[in-house]
GROMACS .gro file of C-alpha atoms in nm:
model
  267
    1UNK     CA    1   8.469  -4.553  -0.282
    2UNK     CA    2   8.744  -4.459  -0.523
    3UNK     CA    3   9.035  -4.274  -0.354
    4UNK     CA    4   8.994  -3.957  -0.561
    5UNK     CA    5   8.622  -3.931  -0.486
    6UNK     CA    6   8.683  -4.000  -0.121
    7UNK     CA    7   8.938  -3.720  -0.109
    8UNK     CA    8   8.695  -3.475  -0.268
    9UNK     CA    9   8.420  -3.574  -0.027
   10UNK     CA   10   8.652  -3.523   0.267
   11UNK     CA   11   8.748  -3.181   0.132
   12UNK     CA   12   8.384  -3.084   0.087
   13UNK     CA   13   8.310  -3.174   0.447
   14UNK     CA   14   8.587  -2.943   0.557
   15UNK     CA   15   8.478  -2.641   0.352
   16UNK     CA   16   8.174  -2.511   0.548
   17UNK     CA   17   8.357  -2.468   0.880
   18UNK     CA   18   8.652  -2.303   0.707
   19UNK     CA   19   8.421  -2.068   0.517
   20UNK     CA   20   8.233  -1.984   0.834
   21UNK     CA   21   8.560  -1.909   1.010
   22UNK     CA   22   8.669  -1.682   0.726
   23UNK     CA   23   8.337  -1.499   0.739
   24UNK     CA   24   8.363  -1.466   1.114
   25UNK     CA   25   8.703  -1.297   1.076
   26UNK     CA   26   8.541  -1.044   0.840
   27UNK     CA   27   8.293  -0.921   1.102
   28UNK     CA   28   8.366  -0.628   1.334
   29UNK     CA   29   8.156  -0.456   1.596
   30UNK     CA   30   8.197  -0.116   1.432
   31UNK     CA   31   8.316   0.047   1.111
   32UNK     CA   32   8.421   0.395   1.223
   33UNK     CA   33   8.531   0.690   1.010
   34UNK     CA   34   8.692   0.975   1.202
   35UNK     CA   35   8.632   1.284   0.984
   36UNK     CA   36   8.835   1.574   1.120
   37UNK     CA   37   8.809   1.943   1.028
   38UNK     CA   38   9.138   2.103   0.914
   39UNK     CA   39   8.997   2.427   0.771
   40UNK     CA   40   9.207   2.736   0.838
   41UNK     CA   41   8.980   2.852   1.118
   42UNK     CA   42   9.159   2.578   1.314
   43UNK     CA   43   9.496   2.727   1.410
   44UNK     CA   44   9.810   2.514   1.431
   45UNK     CA   45   9.795   2.475   1.809
   46UNK     CA   46   9.432   2.359   1.794
   47UNK     CA   47   9.521   2.109   1.523
   48UNK     CA   48   9.811   1.977   1.729
   49UNK     CA   49   9.593   1.933   2.038
   50UNK     CA   50   9.314   1.773   1.834
   51UNK     CA   51   9.552   1.524   1.668
   52UNK     CA   52   9.716   1.445   2.003
   53UNK     CA   53   9.371   1.376   2.149
   54UNK     CA   54   9.296   1.107   1.893
   55UNK     CA   55   9.642   0.955   1.928
   56UNK     CA   56   9.613   0.941   2.308
   57UNK     CA   57   9.262   0.795   2.288
   58UNK     CA   58   9.378   0.486   2.097
   59UNK     CA   59   9.645   0.431   2.361
   60UNK     CA   60   9.405   0.467   2.654
   61UNK     CA   61   9.309   0.152   2.852
   62UNK     CA   62   8.940   0.246   2.859
   63UNK     CA   63   8.925   0.271   2.479
   64UNK     CA   64   9.102  -0.064   2.444
   65UNK     CA   65   8.858  -0.215   2.693
   66UNK     CA   66   8.563  -0.086   2.490
   67UNK     CA   67   8.712  -0.232   2.169
   68UNK     CA   68   8.787  -0.578   2.311
   69UNK     CA   69   8.463  -0.591   2.508
   70UNK     CA   70   8.239  -0.604   2.201
   71UNK     CA   71   8.077  -0.912   2.049
   72UNK     CA   72   8.368  -0.960   1.807
   73UNK     CA   73   8.631  -0.775   2.010
   74UNK     CA   74   8.749  -0.562   1.719
   75UNK     CA   75   8.663  -0.255   1.514
   76UNK     CA   76   8.772  -0.111   1.179
   77UNK     CA   77   8.870   0.256   1.183
   78UNK     CA   78   8.977   0.511   0.922
   79UNK     CA   79   9.100   0.867   0.988
   80UNK     CA   80   9.048   1.142   0.730
   81UNK     CA   81   9.072   1.518   0.721
   82UNK     CA   82   8.843   1.756   0.535
   83UNK     CA   83   8.797   2.125   0.455
   84UNK     CA   84   8.641   2.257   0.132
   85UNK     CA   85   8.404   2.065  -0.095
   86UNK     CA   86   8.683   1.890  -0.288
   87UNK     CA   87   8.942   1.889  -0.009
   88UNK     CA   88   8.940   1.556   0.171
   89UNK     CA   89   9.231   1.323   0.238
   90UNK     CA   90   9.262   0.986   0.407
   91UNK     CA   91   9.542   1.013   0.664
   92UNK     CA   92   9.526   0.660   0.807
   93UNK     CA   93   9.343   0.403   0.589
   94UNK     CA   94   9.116   0.129   0.717
   95UNK     CA   95   9.284  -0.048   1.007
   96UNK     CA   96   9.164  -0.343   1.211
   97UNK     CA   97   9.201  -0.265   1.581
   98UNK     CA   98   9.158  -0.564   1.809
   99UNK     CA   99   9.403  -0.519   2.092
  100UNK     CA  100   9.692  -0.315   2.228
  101UNK     CA  101   9.937  -0.384   1.945
  102UNK     CA  102   9.699  -0.291   1.663
  103UNK     CA  103   9.572   0.014   1.854
  104UNK     CA  104   9.930   0.130   1.907
  105UNK     CA  105  10.006   0.078   1.538
  106UNK     CA  106   9.708   0.297   1.443
  107UNK     CA  107   9.806   0.565   1.696
  108UNK     CA  108  10.169   0.566   1.582
  109UNK     CA  109  10.076   0.600   1.217
  110UNK     CA  110   9.842   0.890   1.296
  111UNK     CA  111  10.101   1.056   1.518
  112UNK     CA  112  10.362   1.042   1.241
  113UNK     CA  113  10.141   1.201   0.974
  114UNK     CA  114  10.213   1.570   0.903
  115UNK     CA  115   9.955   1.831   0.992
  116UNK     CA  116   9.785   2.015   0.708
  117UNK     CA  117   9.528   2.288   0.654
  118UNK     CA  118   9.302   2.395   0.371
  119UNK     CA  119   9.037   2.654   0.291
  120UNK     CA  120   8.659   2.669   0.336
  121UNK     CA  121   8.427   2.441   0.531
  122UNK     CA  122   8.222   2.173   0.359
  123UNK     CA  123   8.083   1.938   0.622
  124UNK     CA  124   7.860   1.791   0.353
  125UNK     CA  125   8.162   1.718   0.132
  126UNK     CA  126   8.341   1.558   0.425
  127UNK     CA  127   8.041   1.342   0.510
  128UNK     CA  128   7.988   1.227   0.150
  129UNK     CA  129   8.357   1.141   0.113
  130UNK     CA  130   8.352   0.956   0.446
  131UNK     CA  131   8.046   0.753   0.347
  132UNK     CA  132   8.213   0.630   0.028
  133UNK     CA  133   8.501   0.494   0.231
  134UNK     CA  134   8.275   0.225   0.380
  135UNK     CA  135   8.279   0.056   0.039
  136UNK     CA  136   8.653   0.002   0.085
  137UNK     CA  137   8.659  -0.128   0.443
  138UNK     CA  138   8.680  -0.497   0.349
  139UNK     CA  139   8.482  -0.596   0.660
  140UNK     CA  140   8.122  -0.629   0.775
  141UNK     CA  141   8.042  -0.397   1.064
  142UNK     CA  142   7.745  -0.441   1.295
  143UNK     CA  143   7.729  -0.060   1.286
  144UNK     CA  144   7.863   0.210   1.056
  145UNK     CA  145   7.944   0.545   1.215
  146UNK     CA  146   8.095   0.873   1.093
  147UNK     CA  147   8.242   1.083   1.373
  148UNK     CA  148   8.270   1.438   1.238
  149UNK     CA  149   8.440   1.730   1.411
  150UNK     CA  150   8.425   2.095   1.311
  151UNK     CA  151   8.442   2.452   1.436
  152UNK     CA  152   8.198   2.619   1.198
  153UNK     CA  153   7.890   2.569   0.981
  154UNK     CA  154   7.884   2.430   0.629
  155UNK     CA  155   7.957   2.712   0.380
  156UNK     CA  156   8.036   2.521   0.060
  157UNK     CA  157   7.901   2.225  -0.135
  158UNK     CA  158   7.565   2.054  -0.095
  159UNK     CA  159   7.337   2.148   0.198
  160UNK     CA  160   7.461   1.953   0.497
  161UNK     CA  161   7.118   1.840   0.619
  162UNK     CA  162   7.037   1.696   0.274
  163UNK     CA  163   7.356   1.488   0.273
  164UNK     CA  164   7.300   1.389   0.636
  165UNK     CA  165   6.952   1.257   0.554
  166UNK     CA  166   7.083   1.059   0.253
  167UNK     CA  167   7.347   0.888   0.467
  168UNK     CA  168   7.104   0.810   0.746
  169UNK     CA  169   6.881   0.638   0.489
  170UNK     CA  170   7.182   0.418   0.406
  171UNK     CA  171   7.200   0.305   0.768
  172UNK     CA  172   7.494   0.527   0.865
  173UNK     CA  173   7.496   0.706   1.200
  174UNK     CA  174   7.661   1.048   1.218
  175UNK     CA  175   7.792   1.175   1.552
  176UNK     CA  176   7.935   1.521   1.610
  177UNK     CA  177   8.222   1.689   1.792
  178UNK     CA  178   8.143   2.062   1.756
  179UNK     CA  179   8.431   2.284   1.865
  180UNK     CA  180   8.313   2.594   2.049
  181UNK     CA  181   8.653   2.745   2.123
  182UNK     CA  182   8.576   3.096   2.238
  183UNK     CA  183   8.389   3.188   1.920
  184UNK     CA  184   8.202   3.349   1.743
  185UNK     CA  185   8.454   3.602   1.623
  186UNK     CA  186   8.514   3.558   1.250
  187UNK     CA  187   8.266   3.644   0.979
  188UNK     CA  188   8.172   3.277   0.929
  189UNK     CA  189   8.140   3.185   1.297
  190UNK     CA  190   7.802   3.130   1.457
  191UNK     CA  191   7.671   3.115   1.810
  192UNK     CA  192   7.549   2.783   1.951
  193UNK     CA  193   7.737   2.565   1.703
  194UNK     CA  194   7.631   2.266   1.912
  195UNK     CA  195   7.267   2.333   1.827
  196UNK     CA  196   7.358   2.365   1.459
  197UNK     CA  197   7.524   2.023   1.477
  198UNK     CA  198   7.221   1.879   1.655
  199UNK     CA  199   6.971   2.007   1.398
  200UNK     CA  200   7.174   1.990   1.078
  201UNK     CA  201   7.465   1.744   1.107
  202UNK     CA  202   7.409   1.446   1.335
  203UNK     CA  203   7.157   1.173   1.260
  204UNK     CA  204   7.082   0.803   1.261
  205UNK     CA  205   7.015   0.551   1.538
  206UNK     CA  206   7.158   0.670   1.869
  207UNK     CA  207   7.323   0.979   1.718
  208UNK     CA  208   7.478   1.216   1.970
  209UNK     CA  209   7.732   1.492   2.001
  210UNK     CA  210   7.992   1.600   2.253
  211UNK     CA  211   8.061   1.976   2.245
  212UNK     CA  212   8.413   2.102   2.320
  213UNK     CA  213   8.409   2.448   2.480
  214UNK     CA  214   8.777   2.478   2.572
  215UNK     CA  215   9.094   2.351   2.409
  216UNK     CA  216   9.189   2.176   2.734
  217UNK     CA  217   8.883   1.950   2.691
  218UNK     CA  218   8.993   1.802   2.358
  219UNK     CA  219   9.155   1.486   2.490
  220UNK     CA  220   8.882   1.399   2.738
  221UNK     CA  221   8.601   1.473   2.491
  222UNK     CA  222   8.757   1.263   2.214
  223UNK     CA  223   8.819   0.969   2.447
  224UNK     CA  224   8.469   0.984   2.593
  225UNK     CA  225   8.312   1.003   2.249
  226UNK     CA  226   8.513   0.710   2.114
  227UNK     CA  227   8.422   0.491   2.409
  228UNK     CA  228   8.053   0.562   2.362
  229UNK     CA  229   8.070   0.500   1.986
  230UNK     CA  230   8.263   0.176   2.023
  231UNK     CA  231   8.041   0.048   2.302
  232UNK     CA  232   7.727   0.147   2.109
  233UNK     CA  233   7.579   0.315   2.416
  234UNK     CA  234   7.524   0.680   2.322
  235UNK     CA  235   7.173   0.681   2.467
  236UNK     CA  236   7.328   0.774   2.801
  237UNK     CA  237   7.436   1.110   2.656
  238UNK     CA  238   7.210   1.411   2.608
  239UNK     CA  239   7.204   1.468   2.229
  240UNK     CA  240   7.335   1.824   2.262
  241UNK     CA  241   7.412   2.093   2.516
  242UNK     CA  242   7.061   2.239   2.497
  243UNK     CA  243   6.982   2.494   2.766
  244UNK     CA  244   6.653   2.424   2.953
  245UNK     CA  245   6.513   2.763   2.852
  246UNK     CA  246   6.558   2.669   2.486
  247UNK     CA  247   6.353   2.352   2.500
  248UNK     CA  248   6.096   2.512   2.266
  249UNK     CA  249   6.351   2.687   2.048
  250UNK     CA  250   6.300   2.722   1.672
  251UNK     CA  251   6.509   2.497   1.449
  252UNK     CA  252   6.850   2.620   1.340
  253UNK     CA  253   6.884   2.748   0.982
  254UNK     CA  254   7.092   2.475   0.818
  255UNK     CA  255   7.197   2.718   0.542
  256UNK     CA  256   7.330   2.982   0.779
  257UNK     CA  257   7.692   2.919   0.677
  258UNK     CA  258   7.613   2.955   0.308
  259UNK     CA  259   7.421   3.277   0.379
  260UNK     CA  260   7.711   3.421   0.579
  261UNK     CA  261   7.952   3.338   0.298
  262UNK     CA  262   7.734   3.503   0.033
  263UNK     CA  263   7.689   3.809   0.255
  264UNK     CA  264   8.066   3.839   0.297
  265UNK     CA  265   8.126   3.800  -0.077
  266UNK     CA  266   7.860   4.060  -0.160
  267UNK     CA  267   8.012   4.312   0.078
   0.00000   0.00000   0.00000
């Protein structure tokens, strides 16, 4: 065999394993978007505690154990903040987390980012923006999850249940972190926000929510929720904090936030 041909043949034999290795590096156990509410109903102290909860979670040994214990031992995560229909911002872009050093880098970058707030509450806008970010992840996740927090119902943009259903059809799971911090009190607050999230916001395979009823619970709730999402084992969690007497309750009005806003504007 001529030397040049032999060299090409040898190179060809080497390509499949190298390609397979490259593809293997592109796979992660989870593509996770953390979509965090920064509407003005969240006061500065609540925002500080919420941010600190996410930072602490990525430094916690149990979260690291969940990340490294998966089939590929790594996840891709992006952190964004949302408020009104056109008010979304990526705070920490897609980051590969596969051990203590990369988790600490993600936590440090998030910790250093300034806090911000904005007006109105468009959960649907936040979800749609979050879903588009999966196109930019650069990896192949075994699962795609949006983890959305919020302290009130959707009051702007597309109906939240319509957007939720569209994303579920795309294979995206939406989990919720409803914040029930001593409300209702304002004109846009509603009772039983956890039930609203259950009926109107979360969806997809294994979808669940973890309600937060006191600001002191932020850190524990965020860490618990992340561990369950990363491990892919949310079936162990009751989907929402439904009281036994409400087992036969009517469905929540998914347009209640929009109706409250229109009522306030009219009056």
